[in-house]
């Protein structure tokens, strides 16, 4: 077995041979964010002198295990508590490469999802082996701080000179991208040809990175799956979450420094309570702090913050089905509908209902929520980039899973194992079942993403002509058993949102 030893800026790492590729797991890209480094921006790793083993994933970022189990349990699968360890010492990355030969291959850096509170780069359906072996791409995946540890905003309580940041999770991602820029050539990658890719909270992270000055120049392309620039808290809003955290821990605002000593278990205990009080994902998400993220990402994009970044993005046809199942079923929120559309609220729901073949108000509500949270933010990000002259490609994933009697449809996260070609790992089988048409679609989608990572264009043989997205045709590739191209799909529903403000 080859040792796959590589020299990095910080010391040598030893991976292992897996078939025809080399794999490294658990390479530190920052110092452990422990003690006084808790809640502060990441610092470069300490150099080492011996050869460092890099053959096992690092612990996951601290998270509440039950939250991940609830997603699987909601669709009727067996609920299994994740046995993988968690630790605040979690800032590590993993690499899959055809060879550590300075071959200047395209690089894909993956940012995992999980509502900014769960998930890990070690989740099996994010395995990068197929991209490396089949498409000659170097794949990097990374952990970043989640929940309270990654996104609580303490700067206004502690003062600007305190060194705190509310976007530690994003700064972790930027630190990993800097590490890639400095080191990936030794692993066979091209630091000038980096694509950053993410799904859900990972894609929302990338939307924020597109507007963050510290991220400029660290990647050439971006793939955003089922996540874009949604409603983000301001510093004032995020400060209220921080104040509530201190109160629940029996601390007052003058005791921010004491948070460094609070046991991890105590933080994880109050995290779900804060999430419930402050609106779920919004409690622990990127914050518009005026510094690391100066303005909302869409405002930054409108100023040209990422005009040189080529973008591939899209959503799944039935995104909200997963969340409806997790909450016990469809519940039409009349107050939200009224807040969005005013006196036209019922007319809008009627239009969504009429647009469905089954004329189901419940599924119409799922369509509306899918648009609110996922599709319309993606379209607005695409529009912002198009106006800057950046190349943009849009898709929609329509393949409906037969698993669990078809209740998932083309739900949130259904696209992940098709993109990574990891249909046969545990969670992928739970989501996609055993339909015989799965692999042919995965082969196409996997190759299309690889083409975009390589040269910035997802068009490949076997697909219909896929033009760039513009504000007239709005060409969108529909991924289904037989892929097709649509112009402005669900356009009459998209138009309903043109005057609706999605961000506060």
Short mmCIF file of N, CA and C in Angstrom, two decimals, residues 165-272:
data_model
loop_
_atom_site.label_atom_id
_atom_site.label_comp_id
_atom_site.label_asym_id
_atom_site.label_seq_id
_atom_site.Cartn_x
_atom_site.Cartn_y
_atom_site.Cartn_z
N UNK A 165 -16.14 37.31 16.42
CA UNK A 165 -16.84 37.40 15.14
C UNK A 165 -18.08 36.52 15.20
N UNK A 166 -19.16 36.97 14.57
CA UNK A 166 -20.35 36.15 14.51
C UNK A 166 -20.36 35.18 13.35
N UNK A 167 -19.35 35.27 12.50
CA UNK A 167 -19.31 34.43 11.31
C UNK A 167 -18.14 33.46 11.35
N UNK A 168 -17.87 32.89 12.53
CA UNK A 168 -16.73 31.98 12.65
C UNK A 168 -16.83 30.80 11.69
N UNK A 169 -18.04 30.27 11.51
CA UNK A 169 -18.20 29.14 10.59
C UNK A 169 -17.79 29.50 9.18
N UNK A 170 -18.16 30.71 8.71
CA UNK A 170 -17.75 31.15 7.39
C UNK A 170 -16.26 31.43 7.33
N UNK A 171 -15.72 32.01 8.37
CA UNK A 171 -14.28 32.27 8.40
C UNK A 171 -13.48 30.97 8.42
N UNK A 172 -14.04 29.92 9.04
CA UNK A 172 -13.42 28.59 8.95
C UNK A 172 -13.34 28.14 7.49
N UNK A 173 -14.43 28.34 6.75
CA UNK A 173 -14.45 27.94 5.34
C UNK A 173 -13.41 28.72 4.54
N UNK A 174 -13.29 30.01 4.83
CA UNK A 174 -12.29 30.83 4.13
C UNK A 174 -10.89 30.38 4.49
N UNK A 175 -10.67 30.01 5.77
CA UNK A 175 -9.35 29.50 6.18
C UNK A 175 -9.01 28.22 5.42
N UNK A 176 -10.01 27.34 5.23
CA UNK A 176 -9.77 26.11 4.47
C UNK A 176 -9.45 26.43 3.02
N UNK A 177 -10.17 27.40 2.44
CA UNK A 177 -9.89 27.79 1.05
C UNK A 177 -8.49 28.40 0.92
N UNK A 178 -8.06 29.15 1.91
CA UNK A 178 -6.69 29.68 1.88
C UNK A 178 -5.67 28.53 1.96
N UNK A 179 -5.97 27.56 2.82
CA UNK A 179 -5.08 26.39 2.92
C UNK A 179 -4.98 25.70 1.56
N UNK A 180 -6.13 25.55 0.90
CA UNK A 180 -6.14 24.93 -0.42
C UNK A 180 -5.28 25.72 -1.39
N UNK A 181 -5.43 27.03 -1.38
CA UNK A 181 -4.64 27.86 -2.30
C UNK A 181 -3.15 27.68 -2.06
N UNK A 182 -2.76 27.54 -0.80
CA UNK A 182 -1.34 27.45 -0.45
C UNK A 182 -0.75 26.05 -0.63
N UNK A 183 -1.60 25.00 -0.58
CA UNK A 183 -1.06 23.64 -0.48
C UNK A 183 -1.53 22.66 -1.55
N UNK A 184 -2.60 22.97 -2.26
CA UNK A 184 -3.24 21.92 -3.07
C UNK A 184 -2.39 21.49 -4.25
N UNK A 185 -1.46 22.34 -4.71
CA UNK A 185 -0.63 21.94 -5.85
C UNK A 185 0.18 20.69 -5.54
N UNK A 186 0.63 20.55 -4.28
CA UNK A 186 1.40 19.36 -3.91
C UNK A 186 0.55 18.09 -3.95
N UNK A 187 -0.78 18.24 -3.89
CA UNK A 187 -1.69 17.10 -3.93
C UNK A 187 -2.22 16.84 -5.35
N UNK A 188 -1.64 17.52 -6.34
CA UNK A 188 -2.05 17.30 -7.73
C UNK A 188 -3.10 18.26 -8.23
N UNK A 189 -3.42 19.31 -7.46
CA UNK A 189 -4.46 20.25 -7.85
C UNK A 189 -3.92 21.58 -8.34
N UNK A 190 -4.77 22.33 -9.02
CA UNK A 190 -4.42 23.64 -9.56
C UNK A 190 -5.05 24.72 -8.68
N UNK A 191 -4.27 25.48 -7.93
CA UNK A 191 -4.84 26.51 -7.05
C UNK A 191 -5.53 27.64 -7.80
N UNK A 192 -5.31 27.73 -9.11
CA UNK A 192 -5.96 28.75 -9.93
C UNK A 192 -7.25 28.24 -10.57
N UNK A 193 -7.62 27.00 -10.30
CA UNK A 193 -8.83 26.42 -10.90
C UNK A 193 -9.63 25.71 -9.81
N UNK A 194 -10.17 26.52 -8.90
CA UNK A 194 -10.90 25.99 -7.74
C UNK A 194 -12.38 26.32 -7.87
N UNK A 195 -13.21 25.31 -7.70
CA UNK A 195 -14.67 25.46 -7.64
C UNK A 195 -15.11 25.15 -6.22
N UNK A 196 -15.90 26.03 -5.64
CA UNK A 196 -16.48 25.76 -4.32
C UNK A 196 -17.92 25.30 -4.54
N UNK A 197 -18.30 24.23 -3.85
CA UNK A 197 -19.60 23.60 -4.07
C UNK A 197 -20.25 23.30 -2.72
N UNK A 198 -21.57 23.51 -2.62
CA UNK A 198 -22.28 23.19 -1.39
C UNK A 198 -23.75 23.00 -1.64
N UNK A 199 -24.40 22.36 -0.67
CA UNK A 199 -25.84 22.10 -0.73
C UNK A 199 -26.48 22.60 0.55
N UNK A 200 -27.68 23.18 0.43
CA UNK A 200 -28.44 23.67 1.58
C UNK A 200 -27.64 24.73 2.33
N UNK A 201 -27.34 24.51 3.62
CA UNK A 201 -26.54 25.50 4.36
C UNK A 201 -25.17 25.67 3.73
N UNK A 202 -24.65 24.63 3.07
CA UNK A 202 -23.39 24.78 2.35
C UNK A 202 -23.52 25.75 1.20
N UNK A 203 -24.64 25.70 0.46
CA UNK A 203 -24.87 26.64 -0.63
C UNK A 203 -25.15 28.04 -0.08
N UNK A 204 -25.89 28.13 1.03
CA UNK A 204 -26.11 29.43 1.67
C UNK A 204 -24.78 30.03 2.13
N UNK A 205 -23.87 29.18 2.59
CA UNK A 205 -22.53 29.65 2.95
C UNK A 205 -21.84 30.25 1.73
N UNK A 206 -21.93 29.55 0.60
CA UNK A 206 -21.26 30.04 -0.60
C UNK A 206 -21.86 31.37 -1.05
N UNK A 207 -23.19 31.52 -0.93
CA UNK A 207 -23.80 32.81 -1.25
C UNK A 207 -23.19 33.91 -0.41
N UNK A 208 -22.96 33.62 0.87
CA UNK A 208 -22.31 34.61 1.74
C UNK A 208 -20.87 34.84 1.31
N UNK A 209 -20.14 33.77 0.99
CA UNK A 209 -18.75 33.91 0.56
C UNK A 209 -18.64 34.79 -0.68
N UNK A 210 -19.63 34.72 -1.55
CA UNK A 210 -19.62 35.55 -2.76
C UNK A 210 -19.64 37.04 -2.43
N UNK A 211 -20.12 37.38 -1.22
CA UNK A 211 -20.16 38.77 -0.80
C UNK A 211 -19.14 39.15 0.24
N UNK A 212 -18.24 38.23 0.61
CA UNK A 212 -17.27 38.50 1.67
C UNK A 212 -15.92 38.91 1.08
N UNK A 213 -15.44 40.09 1.41
CA UNK A 213 -14.15 40.53 0.87
C UNK A 213 -13.01 39.54 1.11
N UNK A 214 -13.00 38.87 2.26
CA UNK A 214 -11.90 37.95 2.57
C UNK A 214 -11.89 36.71 1.69
N UNK A 215 -13.01 36.43 0.99
CA UNK A 215 -13.08 35.24 0.15
C UNK A 215 -12.71 35.52 -1.31
N UNK A 216 -12.54 36.78 -1.66
CA UNK A 216 -12.28 37.12 -3.06
C UNK A 216 -10.96 36.51 -3.54
N UNK A 217 -11.02 35.94 -4.73
CA UNK A 217 -9.83 35.37 -5.33
C UNK A 217 -9.51 33.96 -4.90
N UNK A 218 -10.29 33.40 -3.96
CA UNK A 218 -10.00 32.05 -3.46
C UNK A 218 -10.67 30.96 -4.28
N UNK A 219 -11.62 31.32 -5.13
CA UNK A 219 -12.26 30.32 -6.00
C UNK A 219 -12.71 31.01 -7.28
N UNK A 220 -12.77 30.20 -8.32
CA UNK A 220 -13.07 30.69 -9.67
C UNK A 220 -14.52 30.43 -10.06
N UNK A 221 -15.09 29.37 -9.49
CA UNK A 221 -16.45 28.96 -9.83
C UNK A 221 -17.19 28.57 -8.56
N UNK A 222 -18.53 28.55 -8.65
CA UNK A 222 -19.34 28.19 -7.49
C UNK A 222 -20.54 27.38 -7.95
N UNK A 223 -20.83 26.32 -7.20
CA UNK A 223 -22.02 25.50 -7.43
C UNK A 223 -22.87 25.57 -6.16
N UNK A 224 -24.09 26.08 -6.31
CA UNK A 224 -25.00 26.23 -5.18
C UNK A 224 -26.23 25.35 -5.41
N UNK A 225 -26.38 24.32 -4.59
CA UNK A 225 -27.49 23.38 -4.70
C UNK A 225 -28.46 23.62 -3.53
N UNK A 226 -29.68 24.01 -3.87
CA UNK A 226 -30.75 24.15 -2.86
C UNK A 226 -30.35 25.08 -1.72
N UNK A 227 -29.83 26.23 -2.06
CA UNK A 227 -29.47 27.23 -1.07
C UNK A 227 -28.90 28.44 -1.77
N UNK A 228 -29.27 29.63 -1.30
CA UNK A 228 -28.78 30.86 -1.93
C UNK A 228 -28.76 31.96 -0.88
N UNK A 229 -28.98 33.19 -1.30
CA UNK A 229 -28.90 34.33 -0.40
C UNK A 229 -30.28 34.66 0.13
N UNK A 230 -30.66 34.03 1.23
CA UNK A 230 -31.96 34.27 1.83
C UNK A 230 -31.92 35.39 2.85
N UNK A 231 -32.88 35.37 3.74
CA UNK A 231 -33.00 36.40 4.78
C UNK A 231 -31.97 36.13 5.87
N UNK A 232 -31.08 37.08 6.12
CA UNK A 232 -30.02 36.92 7.11
C UNK A 232 -30.19 37.94 8.22
N UNK A 233 -29.82 37.57 9.44
CA UNK A 233 -29.95 38.52 10.55
C UNK A 233 -28.92 39.64 10.47
N UNK A 234 -29.30 40.80 10.98
CA UNK A 234 -28.36 41.90 11.15
C UNK A 234 -27.61 41.71 12.46
N UNK A 235 -26.62 42.55 12.70
CA UNK A 235 -25.90 42.48 13.96
C UNK A 235 -26.80 42.68 15.16
N UNK A 236 -27.78 43.60 15.04
CA UNK A 236 -28.69 43.85 16.16
C UNK A 236 -29.53 42.62 16.46
N UNK A 237 -30.05 41.98 15.42
CA UNK A 237 -30.86 40.77 15.62
C UNK A 237 -30.02 39.65 16.23
N UNK A 238 -28.82 39.46 15.70
CA UNK A 238 -27.96 38.39 16.20
C UNK A 238 -27.52 38.66 17.64
N UNK A 239 -27.41 39.93 18.00
CA UNK A 239 -27.05 40.26 19.38
C UNK A 239 -28.13 39.80 20.35
N UNK A 240 -29.39 39.85 19.92
CA UNK A 240 -30.47 39.38 20.79
C UNK A 240 -30.34 37.88 21.06
N UNK A 241 -29.90 37.12 20.08
CA UNK A 241 -29.66 35.69 20.29
C UNK A 241 -28.53 35.51 21.31
N UNK A 242 -27.47 36.30 21.16
CA UNK A 242 -26.34 36.22 22.09
C UNK A 242 -26.77 36.58 23.52
N UNK A 243 -27.61 37.59 23.65
CA UNK A 243 -28.09 37.98 24.98
C UNK A 243 -28.92 36.85 25.60
N UNK A 244 -29.75 36.21 24.77
CA UNK A 244 -30.56 35.10 25.28
C UNK A 244 -29.68 33.93 25.69
N UNK A 245 -28.61 33.69 24.94
CA UNK A 245 -27.68 32.63 25.31
C UNK A 245 -27.07 32.90 26.69
N UNK A 246 -26.59 34.10 26.91
CA UNK A 246 -26.01 34.44 28.20
C UNK A 246 -27.02 34.27 29.32
N UNK A 247 -28.24 34.72 29.08
CA UNK A 247 -29.27 34.60 30.11
C UNK A 247 -29.54 33.16 30.47
N UNK A 248 -29.65 32.30 29.47
CA UNK A 248 -29.92 30.89 29.73
C UNK A 248 -28.77 30.21 30.47
N UNK A 249 -27.58 30.75 30.33
CA UNK A 249 -26.43 30.18 31.02
C UNK A 249 -26.17 30.85 32.37
N UNK A 250 -27.03 31.80 32.75
CA UNK A 250 -26.88 32.47 34.04
C UNK A 250 -25.79 33.52 34.04
N UNK A 251 -25.47 34.08 32.86
CA UNK A 251 -24.44 35.09 32.74
C UNK A 251 -25.07 36.42 32.35
N UNK A 252 -24.41 37.53 32.67
CA UNK A 252 -24.91 38.83 32.22
C UNK A 252 -24.02 39.33 31.09
N UNK A 253 -24.45 40.38 30.38
CA UNK A 253 -23.70 40.83 29.20
C UNK A 253 -22.26 41.22 29.46
N UNK A 254 -21.90 41.50 30.70
CA UNK A 254 -20.51 41.85 30.99
C UNK A 254 -19.62 40.62 31.13
N UNK A 255 -20.23 39.44 31.05
CA UNK A 255 -19.48 38.20 31.28
C UNK A 255 -19.26 37.39 29.99
N UNK A 256 -19.16 38.08 28.87
CA UNK A 256 -18.96 37.38 27.60
C UNK A 256 -17.72 36.50 27.64
N UNK A 257 -16.65 36.98 28.24
CA UNK A 257 -15.41 36.21 28.29
C UNK A 257 -15.60 34.85 28.98
N UNK A 258 -16.58 34.78 29.89
CA UNK A 258 -16.81 33.54 30.63
C UNK A 258 -17.33 32.43 29.72
N UNK A 259 -17.83 32.79 28.53
CA UNK A 259 -18.33 31.77 27.60
C UNK A 259 -17.23 30.80 27.18
N UNK A 260 -15.99 31.24 27.25
CA UNK A 260 -14.88 30.36 26.86
C UNK A 260 -14.76 29.17 27.79
N UNK A 261 -15.29 29.29 29.01
CA UNK A 261 -15.17 28.23 30.01
C UNK A 261 -16.44 27.41 30.18
N UNK A 262 -17.50 27.78 29.50
CA UNK A 262 -18.77 27.04 29.65
C UNK A 262 -18.59 25.65 29.04
N UNK A 263 -18.96 24.59 29.75
CA UNK A 263 -18.83 23.24 29.19
C UNK A 263 -19.60 23.09 27.88
N UNK A 264 -19.02 22.35 26.95
CA UNK A 264 -19.67 22.13 25.66
C UNK A 264 -21.08 21.58 25.83
N UNK A 265 -21.26 20.66 26.78
CA UNK A 265 -22.57 20.05 26.99
C UNK A 265 -23.62 21.10 27.32
N UNK A 266 -23.24 22.12 28.07
CA UNK A 266 -24.20 23.18 28.44
C UNK A 266 -24.60 23.99 27.21
N UNK A 267 -23.64 24.25 26.32
CA UNK A 267 -23.96 24.98 25.09
C UNK A 267 -24.91 24.17 24.20
N UNK A 268 -24.61 22.88 24.05
CA UNK A 268 -25.45 22.05 23.20
C UNK A 268 -26.85 21.87 23.79
N UNK A 269 -26.96 21.93 25.10
CA UNK A 269 -28.27 21.77 25.73
C UNK A 269 -29.19 22.94 25.40
N UNK A 270 -28.65 24.16 25.40
CA UNK A 270 -29.50 25.33 25.16
C UNK A 270 -29.65 25.64 23.67
N UNK A 271 -28.81 25.05 22.82
CA UNK A 271 -28.85 25.39 21.40
C UNK A 271 -30.22 25.14 20.76
N UNK A 272 -30.85 23.97 20.94
CA UNK A 272 -32.18 23.78 20.33
C UNK A 272 -33.22 24.76 20.89
#
